[in-house]
PDB file of C-alpha atoms and ligand atoms in Angstrom:
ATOM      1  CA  UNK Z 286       7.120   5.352   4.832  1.00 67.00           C
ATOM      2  CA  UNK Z 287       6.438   6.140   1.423  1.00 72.00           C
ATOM      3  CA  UNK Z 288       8.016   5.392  -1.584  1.00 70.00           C
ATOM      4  CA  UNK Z 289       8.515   6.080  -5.623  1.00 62.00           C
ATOM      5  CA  UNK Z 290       5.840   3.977  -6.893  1.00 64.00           C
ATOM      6  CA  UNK Z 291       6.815   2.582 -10.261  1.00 62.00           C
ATOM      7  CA  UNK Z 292       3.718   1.200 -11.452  1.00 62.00           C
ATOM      8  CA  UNK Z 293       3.758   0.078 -15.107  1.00 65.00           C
ATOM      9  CA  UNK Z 294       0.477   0.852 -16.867  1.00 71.00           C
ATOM     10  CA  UNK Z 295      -0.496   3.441 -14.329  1.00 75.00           C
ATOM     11  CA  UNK Z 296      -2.915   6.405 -16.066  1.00 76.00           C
ATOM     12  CA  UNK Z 297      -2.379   4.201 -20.111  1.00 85.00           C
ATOM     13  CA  UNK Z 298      -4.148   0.734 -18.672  1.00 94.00           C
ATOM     14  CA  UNK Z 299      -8.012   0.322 -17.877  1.00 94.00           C
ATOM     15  CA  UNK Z 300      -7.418  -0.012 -13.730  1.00 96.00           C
ATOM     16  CA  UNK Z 301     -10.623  -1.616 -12.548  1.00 96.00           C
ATOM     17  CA  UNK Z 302     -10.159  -0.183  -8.948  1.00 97.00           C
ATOM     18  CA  UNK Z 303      -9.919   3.282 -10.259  1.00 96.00           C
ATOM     19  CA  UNK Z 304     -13.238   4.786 -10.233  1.00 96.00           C
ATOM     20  CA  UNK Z 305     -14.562   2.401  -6.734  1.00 97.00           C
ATOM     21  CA  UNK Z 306     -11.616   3.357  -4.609  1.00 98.00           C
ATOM     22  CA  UNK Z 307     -11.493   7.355  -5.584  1.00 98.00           C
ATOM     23  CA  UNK Z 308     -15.203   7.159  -4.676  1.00 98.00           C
ATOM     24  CA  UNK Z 309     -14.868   5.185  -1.356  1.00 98.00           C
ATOM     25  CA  UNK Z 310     -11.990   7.330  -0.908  1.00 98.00           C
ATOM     26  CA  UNK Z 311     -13.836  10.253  -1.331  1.00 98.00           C
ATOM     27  CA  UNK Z 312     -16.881   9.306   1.416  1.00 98.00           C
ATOM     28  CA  UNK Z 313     -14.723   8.128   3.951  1.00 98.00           C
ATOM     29  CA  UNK Z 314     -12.839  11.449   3.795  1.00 97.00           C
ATOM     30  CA  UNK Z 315     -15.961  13.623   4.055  1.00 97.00           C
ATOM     31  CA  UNK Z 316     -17.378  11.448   6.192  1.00 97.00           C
ATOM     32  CA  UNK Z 317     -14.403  10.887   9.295  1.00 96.00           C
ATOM     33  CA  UNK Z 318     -14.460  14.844   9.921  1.00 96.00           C
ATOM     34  CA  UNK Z 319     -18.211  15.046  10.274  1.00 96.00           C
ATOM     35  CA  UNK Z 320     -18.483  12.242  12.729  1.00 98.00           C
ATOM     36  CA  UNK Z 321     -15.681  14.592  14.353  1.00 97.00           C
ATOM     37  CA  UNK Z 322     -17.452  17.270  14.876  1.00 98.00           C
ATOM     38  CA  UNK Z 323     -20.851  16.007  15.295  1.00 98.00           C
ATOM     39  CA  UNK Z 324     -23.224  17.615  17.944  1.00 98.00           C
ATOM     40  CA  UNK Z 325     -24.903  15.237  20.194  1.00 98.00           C
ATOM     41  CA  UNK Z 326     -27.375  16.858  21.286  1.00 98.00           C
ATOM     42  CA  UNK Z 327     -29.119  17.434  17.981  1.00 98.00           C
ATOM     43  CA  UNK Z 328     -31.066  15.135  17.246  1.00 98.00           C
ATOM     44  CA  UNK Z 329     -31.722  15.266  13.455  1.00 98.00           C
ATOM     45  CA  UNK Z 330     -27.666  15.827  12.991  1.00 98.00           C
ATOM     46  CA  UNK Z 331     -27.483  12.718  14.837  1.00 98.00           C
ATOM     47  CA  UNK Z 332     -30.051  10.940  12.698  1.00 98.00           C
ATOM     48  CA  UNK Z 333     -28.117  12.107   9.351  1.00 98.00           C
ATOM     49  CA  UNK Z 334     -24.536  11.366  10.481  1.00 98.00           C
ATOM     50  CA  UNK Z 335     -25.680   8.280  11.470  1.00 98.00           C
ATOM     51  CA  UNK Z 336     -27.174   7.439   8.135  1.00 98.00           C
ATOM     52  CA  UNK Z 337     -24.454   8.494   6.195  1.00 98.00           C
ATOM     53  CA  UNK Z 338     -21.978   5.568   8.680  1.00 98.00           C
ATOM     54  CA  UNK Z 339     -24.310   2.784   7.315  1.00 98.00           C
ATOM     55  CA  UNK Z 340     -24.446   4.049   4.256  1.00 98.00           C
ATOM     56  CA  UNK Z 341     -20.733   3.960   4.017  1.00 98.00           C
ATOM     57  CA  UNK Z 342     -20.914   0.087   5.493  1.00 98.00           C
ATOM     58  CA  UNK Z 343     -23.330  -0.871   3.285  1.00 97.00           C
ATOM     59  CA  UNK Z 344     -21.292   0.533   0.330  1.00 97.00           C
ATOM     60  CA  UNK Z 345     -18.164  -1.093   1.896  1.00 97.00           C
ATOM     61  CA  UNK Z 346     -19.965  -4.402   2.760  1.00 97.00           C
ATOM     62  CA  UNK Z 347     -21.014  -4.454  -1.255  1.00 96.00           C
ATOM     63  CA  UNK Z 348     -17.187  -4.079  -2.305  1.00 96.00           C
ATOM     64  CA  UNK Z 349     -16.041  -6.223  -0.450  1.00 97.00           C
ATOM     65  CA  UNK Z 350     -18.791  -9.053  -1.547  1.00 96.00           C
ATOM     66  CA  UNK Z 351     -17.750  -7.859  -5.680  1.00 96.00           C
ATOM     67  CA  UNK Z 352     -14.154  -8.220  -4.936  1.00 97.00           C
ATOM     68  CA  UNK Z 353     -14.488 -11.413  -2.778  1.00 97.00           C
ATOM     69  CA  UNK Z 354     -16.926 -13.320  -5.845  1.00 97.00           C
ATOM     70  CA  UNK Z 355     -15.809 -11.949  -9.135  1.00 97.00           C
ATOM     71  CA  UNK Z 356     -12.159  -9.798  -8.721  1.00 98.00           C
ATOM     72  CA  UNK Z 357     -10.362 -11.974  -6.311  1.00 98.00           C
ATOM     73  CA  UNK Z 358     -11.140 -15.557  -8.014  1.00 97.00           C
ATOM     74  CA  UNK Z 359     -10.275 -13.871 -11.510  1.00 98.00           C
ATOM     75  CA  UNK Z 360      -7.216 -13.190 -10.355  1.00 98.00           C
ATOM     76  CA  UNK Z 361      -6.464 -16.579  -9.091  1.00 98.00           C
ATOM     77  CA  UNK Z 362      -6.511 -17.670 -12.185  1.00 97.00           C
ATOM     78  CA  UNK Z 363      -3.845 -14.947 -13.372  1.00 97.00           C
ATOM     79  CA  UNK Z 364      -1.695 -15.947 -10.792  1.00 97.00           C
ATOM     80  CA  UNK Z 365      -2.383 -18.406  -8.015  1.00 97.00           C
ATOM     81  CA  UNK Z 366      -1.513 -17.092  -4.385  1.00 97.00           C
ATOM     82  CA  UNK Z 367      -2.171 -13.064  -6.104  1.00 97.00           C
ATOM     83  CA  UNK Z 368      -5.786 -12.707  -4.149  1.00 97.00           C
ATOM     84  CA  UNK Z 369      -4.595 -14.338  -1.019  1.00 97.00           C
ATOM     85  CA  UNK Z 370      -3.293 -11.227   1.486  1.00 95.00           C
ATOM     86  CA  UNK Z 371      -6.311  -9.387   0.699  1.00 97.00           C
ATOM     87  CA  UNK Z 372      -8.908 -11.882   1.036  1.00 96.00           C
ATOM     88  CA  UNK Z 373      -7.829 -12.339   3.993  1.00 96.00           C
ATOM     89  CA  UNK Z 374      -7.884  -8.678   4.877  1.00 97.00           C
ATOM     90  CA  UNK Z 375     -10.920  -8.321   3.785  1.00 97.00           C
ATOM     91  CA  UNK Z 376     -12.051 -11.124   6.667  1.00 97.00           C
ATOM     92  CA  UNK Z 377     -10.948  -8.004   9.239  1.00 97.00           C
ATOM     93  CA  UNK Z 378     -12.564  -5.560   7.181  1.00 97.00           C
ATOM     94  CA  UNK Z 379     -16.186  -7.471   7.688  1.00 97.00           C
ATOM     95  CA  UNK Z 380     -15.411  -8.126  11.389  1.00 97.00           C
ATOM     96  CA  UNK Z 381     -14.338  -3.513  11.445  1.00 97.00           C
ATOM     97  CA  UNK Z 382     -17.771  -3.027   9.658  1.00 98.00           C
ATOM     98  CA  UNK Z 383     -19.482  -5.044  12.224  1.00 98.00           C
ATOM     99  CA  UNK Z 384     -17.916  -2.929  15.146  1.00 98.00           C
ATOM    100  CA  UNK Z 385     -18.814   0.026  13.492  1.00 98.00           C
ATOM    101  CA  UNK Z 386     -22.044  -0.636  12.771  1.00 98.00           C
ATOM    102  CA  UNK Z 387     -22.779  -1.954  16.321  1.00 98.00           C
ATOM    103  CA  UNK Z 388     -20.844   1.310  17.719  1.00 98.00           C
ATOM    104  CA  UNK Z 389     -23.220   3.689  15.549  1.00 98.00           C
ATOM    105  CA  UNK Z 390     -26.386   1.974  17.223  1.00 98.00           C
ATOM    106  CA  UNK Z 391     -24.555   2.751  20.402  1.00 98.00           C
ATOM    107  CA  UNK Z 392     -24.732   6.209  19.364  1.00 98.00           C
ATOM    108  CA  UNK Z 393     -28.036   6.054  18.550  1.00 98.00           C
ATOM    109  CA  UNK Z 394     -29.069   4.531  21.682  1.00 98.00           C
ATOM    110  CA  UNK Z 395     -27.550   6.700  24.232  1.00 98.00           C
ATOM    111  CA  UNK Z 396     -28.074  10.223  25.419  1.00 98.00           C
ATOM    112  CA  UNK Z 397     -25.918  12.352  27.364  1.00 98.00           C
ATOM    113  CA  UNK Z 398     -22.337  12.273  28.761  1.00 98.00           C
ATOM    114  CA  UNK Z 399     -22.798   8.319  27.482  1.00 98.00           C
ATOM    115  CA  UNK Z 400     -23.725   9.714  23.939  1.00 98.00           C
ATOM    116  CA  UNK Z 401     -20.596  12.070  23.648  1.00 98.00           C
ATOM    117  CA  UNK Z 402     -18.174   8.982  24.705  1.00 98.00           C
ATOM    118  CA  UNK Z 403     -19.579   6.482  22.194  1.00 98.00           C
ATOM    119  CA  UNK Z 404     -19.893   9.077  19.407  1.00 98.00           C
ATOM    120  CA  UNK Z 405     -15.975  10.060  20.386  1.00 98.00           C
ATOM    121  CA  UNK Z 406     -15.528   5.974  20.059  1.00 98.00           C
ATOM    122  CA  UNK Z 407     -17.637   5.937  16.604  1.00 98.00           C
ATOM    123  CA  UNK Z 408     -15.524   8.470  15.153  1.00 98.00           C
ATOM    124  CA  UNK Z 409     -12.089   6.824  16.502  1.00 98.00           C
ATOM    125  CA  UNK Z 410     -13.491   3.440  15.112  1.00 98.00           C
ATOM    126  CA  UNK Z 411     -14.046   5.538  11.408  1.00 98.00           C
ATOM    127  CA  UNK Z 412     -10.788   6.844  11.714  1.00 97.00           C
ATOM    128  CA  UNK Z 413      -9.125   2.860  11.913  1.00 97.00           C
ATOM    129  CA  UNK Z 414     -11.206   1.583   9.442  1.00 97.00           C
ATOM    130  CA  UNK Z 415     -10.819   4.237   6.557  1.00 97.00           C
ATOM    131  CA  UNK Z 416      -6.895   4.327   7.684  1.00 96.00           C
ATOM    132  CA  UNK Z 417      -7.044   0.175   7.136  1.00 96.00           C
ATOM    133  CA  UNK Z 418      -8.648   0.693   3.765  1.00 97.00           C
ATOM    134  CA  UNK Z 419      -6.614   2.945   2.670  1.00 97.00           C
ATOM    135  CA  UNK Z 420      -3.506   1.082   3.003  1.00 96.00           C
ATOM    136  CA  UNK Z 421      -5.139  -1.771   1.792  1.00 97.00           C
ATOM    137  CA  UNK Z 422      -6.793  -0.273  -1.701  1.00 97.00           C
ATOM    138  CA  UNK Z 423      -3.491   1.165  -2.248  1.00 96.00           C
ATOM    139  CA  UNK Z 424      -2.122  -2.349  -2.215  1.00 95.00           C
ATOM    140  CA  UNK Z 425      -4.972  -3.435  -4.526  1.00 96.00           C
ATOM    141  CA  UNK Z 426      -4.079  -1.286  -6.612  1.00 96.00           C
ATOM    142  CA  UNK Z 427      -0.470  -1.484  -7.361  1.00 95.00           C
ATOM    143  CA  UNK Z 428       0.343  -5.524  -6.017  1.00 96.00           C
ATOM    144  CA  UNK Z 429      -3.333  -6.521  -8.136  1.00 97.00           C
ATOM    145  CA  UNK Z 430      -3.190  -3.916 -10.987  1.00 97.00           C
ATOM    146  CA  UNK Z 431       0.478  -5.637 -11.838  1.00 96.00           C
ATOM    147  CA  UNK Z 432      -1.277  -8.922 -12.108  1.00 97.00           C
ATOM    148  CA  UNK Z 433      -4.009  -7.932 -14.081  1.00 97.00           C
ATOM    149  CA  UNK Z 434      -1.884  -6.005 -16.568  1.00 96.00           C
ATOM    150  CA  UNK Z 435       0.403  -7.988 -16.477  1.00 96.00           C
ATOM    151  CA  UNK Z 436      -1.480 -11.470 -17.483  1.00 97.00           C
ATOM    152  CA  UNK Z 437      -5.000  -9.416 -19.746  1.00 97.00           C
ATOM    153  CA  UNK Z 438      -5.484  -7.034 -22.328  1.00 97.00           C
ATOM    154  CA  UNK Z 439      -7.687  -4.596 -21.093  1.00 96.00           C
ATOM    155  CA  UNK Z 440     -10.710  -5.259 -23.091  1.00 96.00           C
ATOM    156  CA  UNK Z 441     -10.521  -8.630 -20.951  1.00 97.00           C
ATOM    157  CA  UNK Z 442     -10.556  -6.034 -17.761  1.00 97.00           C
ATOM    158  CA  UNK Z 443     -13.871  -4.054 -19.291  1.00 94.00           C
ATOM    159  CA  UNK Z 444     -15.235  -7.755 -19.400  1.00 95.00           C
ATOM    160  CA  UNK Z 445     -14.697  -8.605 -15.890  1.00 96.00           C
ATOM    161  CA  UNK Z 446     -15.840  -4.966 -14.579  1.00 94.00           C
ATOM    162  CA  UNK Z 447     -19.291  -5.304 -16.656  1.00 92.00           C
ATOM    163  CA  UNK Z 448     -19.561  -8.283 -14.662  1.00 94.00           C
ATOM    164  CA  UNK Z 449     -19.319  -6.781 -12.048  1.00 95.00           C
ATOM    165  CA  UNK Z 450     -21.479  -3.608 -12.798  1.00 91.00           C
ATOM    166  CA  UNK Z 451     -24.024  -6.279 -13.277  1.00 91.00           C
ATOM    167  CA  UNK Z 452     -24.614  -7.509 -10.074  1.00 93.00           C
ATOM    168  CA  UNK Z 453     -25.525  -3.885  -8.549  1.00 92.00           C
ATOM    169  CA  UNK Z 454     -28.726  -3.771  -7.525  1.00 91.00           C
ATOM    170  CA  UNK Z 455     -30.354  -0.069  -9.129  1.00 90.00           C
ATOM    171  CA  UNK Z 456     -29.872   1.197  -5.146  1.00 91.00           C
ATOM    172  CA  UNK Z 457     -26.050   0.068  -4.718  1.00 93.00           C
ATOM    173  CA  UNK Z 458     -25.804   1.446  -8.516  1.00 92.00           C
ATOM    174  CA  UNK Z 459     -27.218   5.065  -7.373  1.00 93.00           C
ATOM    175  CA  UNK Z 460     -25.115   5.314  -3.940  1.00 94.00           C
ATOM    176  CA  UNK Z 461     -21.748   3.643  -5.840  1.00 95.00           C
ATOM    177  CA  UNK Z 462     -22.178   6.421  -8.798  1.00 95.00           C
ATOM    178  CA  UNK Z 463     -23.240   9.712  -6.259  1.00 96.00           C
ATOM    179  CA  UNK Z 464     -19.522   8.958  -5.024  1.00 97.00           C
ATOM    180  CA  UNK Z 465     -17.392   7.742  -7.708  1.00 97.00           C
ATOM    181  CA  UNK Z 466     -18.679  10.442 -10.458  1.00 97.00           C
ATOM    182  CA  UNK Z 467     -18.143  13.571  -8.327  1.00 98.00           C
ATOM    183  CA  UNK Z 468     -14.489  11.724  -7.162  1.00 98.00           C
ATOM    184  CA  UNK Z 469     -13.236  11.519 -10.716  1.00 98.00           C
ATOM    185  CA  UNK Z 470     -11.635  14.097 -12.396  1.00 97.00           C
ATOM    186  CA  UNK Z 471     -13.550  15.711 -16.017  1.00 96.00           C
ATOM    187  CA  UNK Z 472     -11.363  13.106 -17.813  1.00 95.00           C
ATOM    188  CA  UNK Z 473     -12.288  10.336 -16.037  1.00 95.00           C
ATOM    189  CA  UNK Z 474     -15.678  11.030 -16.128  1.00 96.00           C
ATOM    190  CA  UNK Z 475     -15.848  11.238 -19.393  1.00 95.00           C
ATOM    191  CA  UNK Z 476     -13.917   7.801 -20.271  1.00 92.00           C
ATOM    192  CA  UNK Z 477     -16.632   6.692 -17.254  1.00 92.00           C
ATOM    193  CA  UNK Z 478     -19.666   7.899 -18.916  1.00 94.00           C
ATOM    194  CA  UNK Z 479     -19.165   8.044 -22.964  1.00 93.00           C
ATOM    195  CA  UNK Z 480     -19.510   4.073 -22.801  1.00 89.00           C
ATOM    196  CA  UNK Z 481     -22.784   4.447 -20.942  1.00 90.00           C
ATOM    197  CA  UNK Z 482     -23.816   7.031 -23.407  1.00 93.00           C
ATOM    198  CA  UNK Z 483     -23.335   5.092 -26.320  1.00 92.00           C
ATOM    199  CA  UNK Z 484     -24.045   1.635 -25.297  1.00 88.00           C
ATOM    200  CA  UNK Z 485     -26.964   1.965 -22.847  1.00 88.00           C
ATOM    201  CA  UNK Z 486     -30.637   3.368 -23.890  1.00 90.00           C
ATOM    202  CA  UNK Z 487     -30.482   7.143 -23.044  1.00 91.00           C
ATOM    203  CA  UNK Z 488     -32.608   6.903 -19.917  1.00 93.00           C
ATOM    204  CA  UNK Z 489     -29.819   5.124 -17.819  1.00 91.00           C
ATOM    205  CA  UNK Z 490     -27.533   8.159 -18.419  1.00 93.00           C
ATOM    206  CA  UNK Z 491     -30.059  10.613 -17.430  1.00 95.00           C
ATOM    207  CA  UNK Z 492     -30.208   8.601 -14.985  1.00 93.00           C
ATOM    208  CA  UNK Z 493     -26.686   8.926 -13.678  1.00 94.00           C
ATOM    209  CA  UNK Z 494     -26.692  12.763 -14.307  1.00 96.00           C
ATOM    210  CA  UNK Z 495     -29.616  13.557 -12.399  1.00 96.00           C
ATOM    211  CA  UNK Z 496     -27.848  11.465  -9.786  1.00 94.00           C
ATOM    212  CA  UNK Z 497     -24.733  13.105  -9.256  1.00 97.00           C
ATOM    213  CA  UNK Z 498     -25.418  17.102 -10.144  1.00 97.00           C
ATOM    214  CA  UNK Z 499     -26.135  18.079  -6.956  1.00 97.00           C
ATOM    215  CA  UNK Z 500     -22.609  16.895  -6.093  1.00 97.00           C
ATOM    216  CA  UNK Z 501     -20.527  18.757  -8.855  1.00 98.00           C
ATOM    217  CA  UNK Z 502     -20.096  22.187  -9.392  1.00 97.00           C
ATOM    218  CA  UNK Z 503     -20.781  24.470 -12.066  1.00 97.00           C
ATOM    219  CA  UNK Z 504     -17.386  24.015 -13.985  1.00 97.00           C
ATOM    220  CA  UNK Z 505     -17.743  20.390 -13.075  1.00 97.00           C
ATOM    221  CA  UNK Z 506     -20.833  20.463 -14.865  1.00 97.00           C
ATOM    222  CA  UNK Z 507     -20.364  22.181 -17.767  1.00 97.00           C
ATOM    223  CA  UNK Z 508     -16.843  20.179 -18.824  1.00 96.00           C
ATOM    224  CA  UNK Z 509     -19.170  16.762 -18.393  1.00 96.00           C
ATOM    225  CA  UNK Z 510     -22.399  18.496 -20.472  1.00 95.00           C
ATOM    226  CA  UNK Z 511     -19.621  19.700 -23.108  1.00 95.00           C
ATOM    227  CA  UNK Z 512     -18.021  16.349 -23.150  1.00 95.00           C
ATOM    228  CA  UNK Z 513     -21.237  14.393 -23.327  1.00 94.00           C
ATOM    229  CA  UNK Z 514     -22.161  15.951 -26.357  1.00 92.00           C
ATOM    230  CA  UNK Z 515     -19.038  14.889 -28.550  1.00 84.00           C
ATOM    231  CA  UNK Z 516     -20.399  12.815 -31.358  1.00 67.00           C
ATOM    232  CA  UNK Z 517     -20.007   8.928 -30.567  1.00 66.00           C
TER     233      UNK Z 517
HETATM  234 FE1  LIG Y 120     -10.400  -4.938  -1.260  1.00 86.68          FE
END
């Protein structure tokens, strides 16, 4: 059942989870229906869909790594006991990507009647796993966010999320930004990309951009060209 969240800090503090979840969010919502509606018997649709499942372990498999090393032990040391439920959550998660994974080479495998069960089975799996997450990053959000603001200012919370923006690889950088950029809204973008622009040479924002244009539209577009070009 839902309730009236009353989360203190909510839209004023810097929220670390913010950007990640909203993008992981965003691919496991695109991703659930076209698993859904896949057709078997094509080959290269077969090929893609199945890319796009590791793609989405791979990016899930990376979170939950970041979290496990750098958000969970920080927060340990803002309160003891805080990290606990979803470390241990996250133990399930690895053991869901592991069944999916194994269920999309199933897919991949088979042909057939056999081929339209498993791929009915993948897309069940996808729906349990993003409904898991999404309970749990919800959680994350409100139970860890209280800790965080609650014990750091938030330039202390930019510090621990440039550590952890500094363990992507440039691949888990590209396939982490093609989804969180679009999933923000023009505001968040901005306050996502203005620190980039003025702190990083000018290549690694070009960078982004040519990244994630395909996946924003042309009012998307223009509000982030516009806003890129306020002076510093
Ligand atoms: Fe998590």
């Amino acid at each position: 059942m839902l309730e009236v969240i009353q989360d203190q800090g909510l839209g004023a503090r810097y929220d670390i989870y913010l950007p990640i979840h909203k993008g992981l969010r965003a691919f496991m919502c695109q991703l659930r229906p076209r698993v859904g509606a896949l057709d078997t018997e094509d080959e290269a649709a077969v090929t893609e869909a199945l890319e796009a499942v590791r793609a989405l372990i791979v990016l899930c498999e990376g979170h939950l790594t970041k979290e496990d090393t750098l958000v969970h032990p920080y927060l340990e040391e803002c309160a003891p006991g805080s990290a606990e439920g979803a470390t241990a959550e996250h133990r399930d998660h690895a053991v869901s990507l592991e069944i999916l994974a194994a269920q999309a080479d199933l897919v991949a495998r088979t042909r057939g009647t056999a081929r339209v069960s498993a791929a009915l089975r993948l897309y069940r799996l996808l729906a349990l796993m993003v409904g898991e997450n999404f309970i749990h990053m919800h959680a994350e959000e409100t139970d860890h966010n209280a800790v965080l603001w609650g014990t750091r200012s938030d330039a202390e919370l930019q510090g621990l999320e440039a550590r952890i923006v500094a363990t992507l690889t440039p691949a888990e950088s590209a396939a982490t930004l093609r989804w969180i950029v679009p999933a923000l809204t023009p505001a968040e973008r901005l306050e996502f990309l203005l620190p980039i622009r003025d702190n990083a040479p000018p290549v690694v924002l070009e960078e982004i951009l040519s990244v994630v244009r395909p996946y924003l539209d042309g009012a998307a577009w223009s509000k982030l060209e516009r806003g890129l070009r306020r002076a510093a």
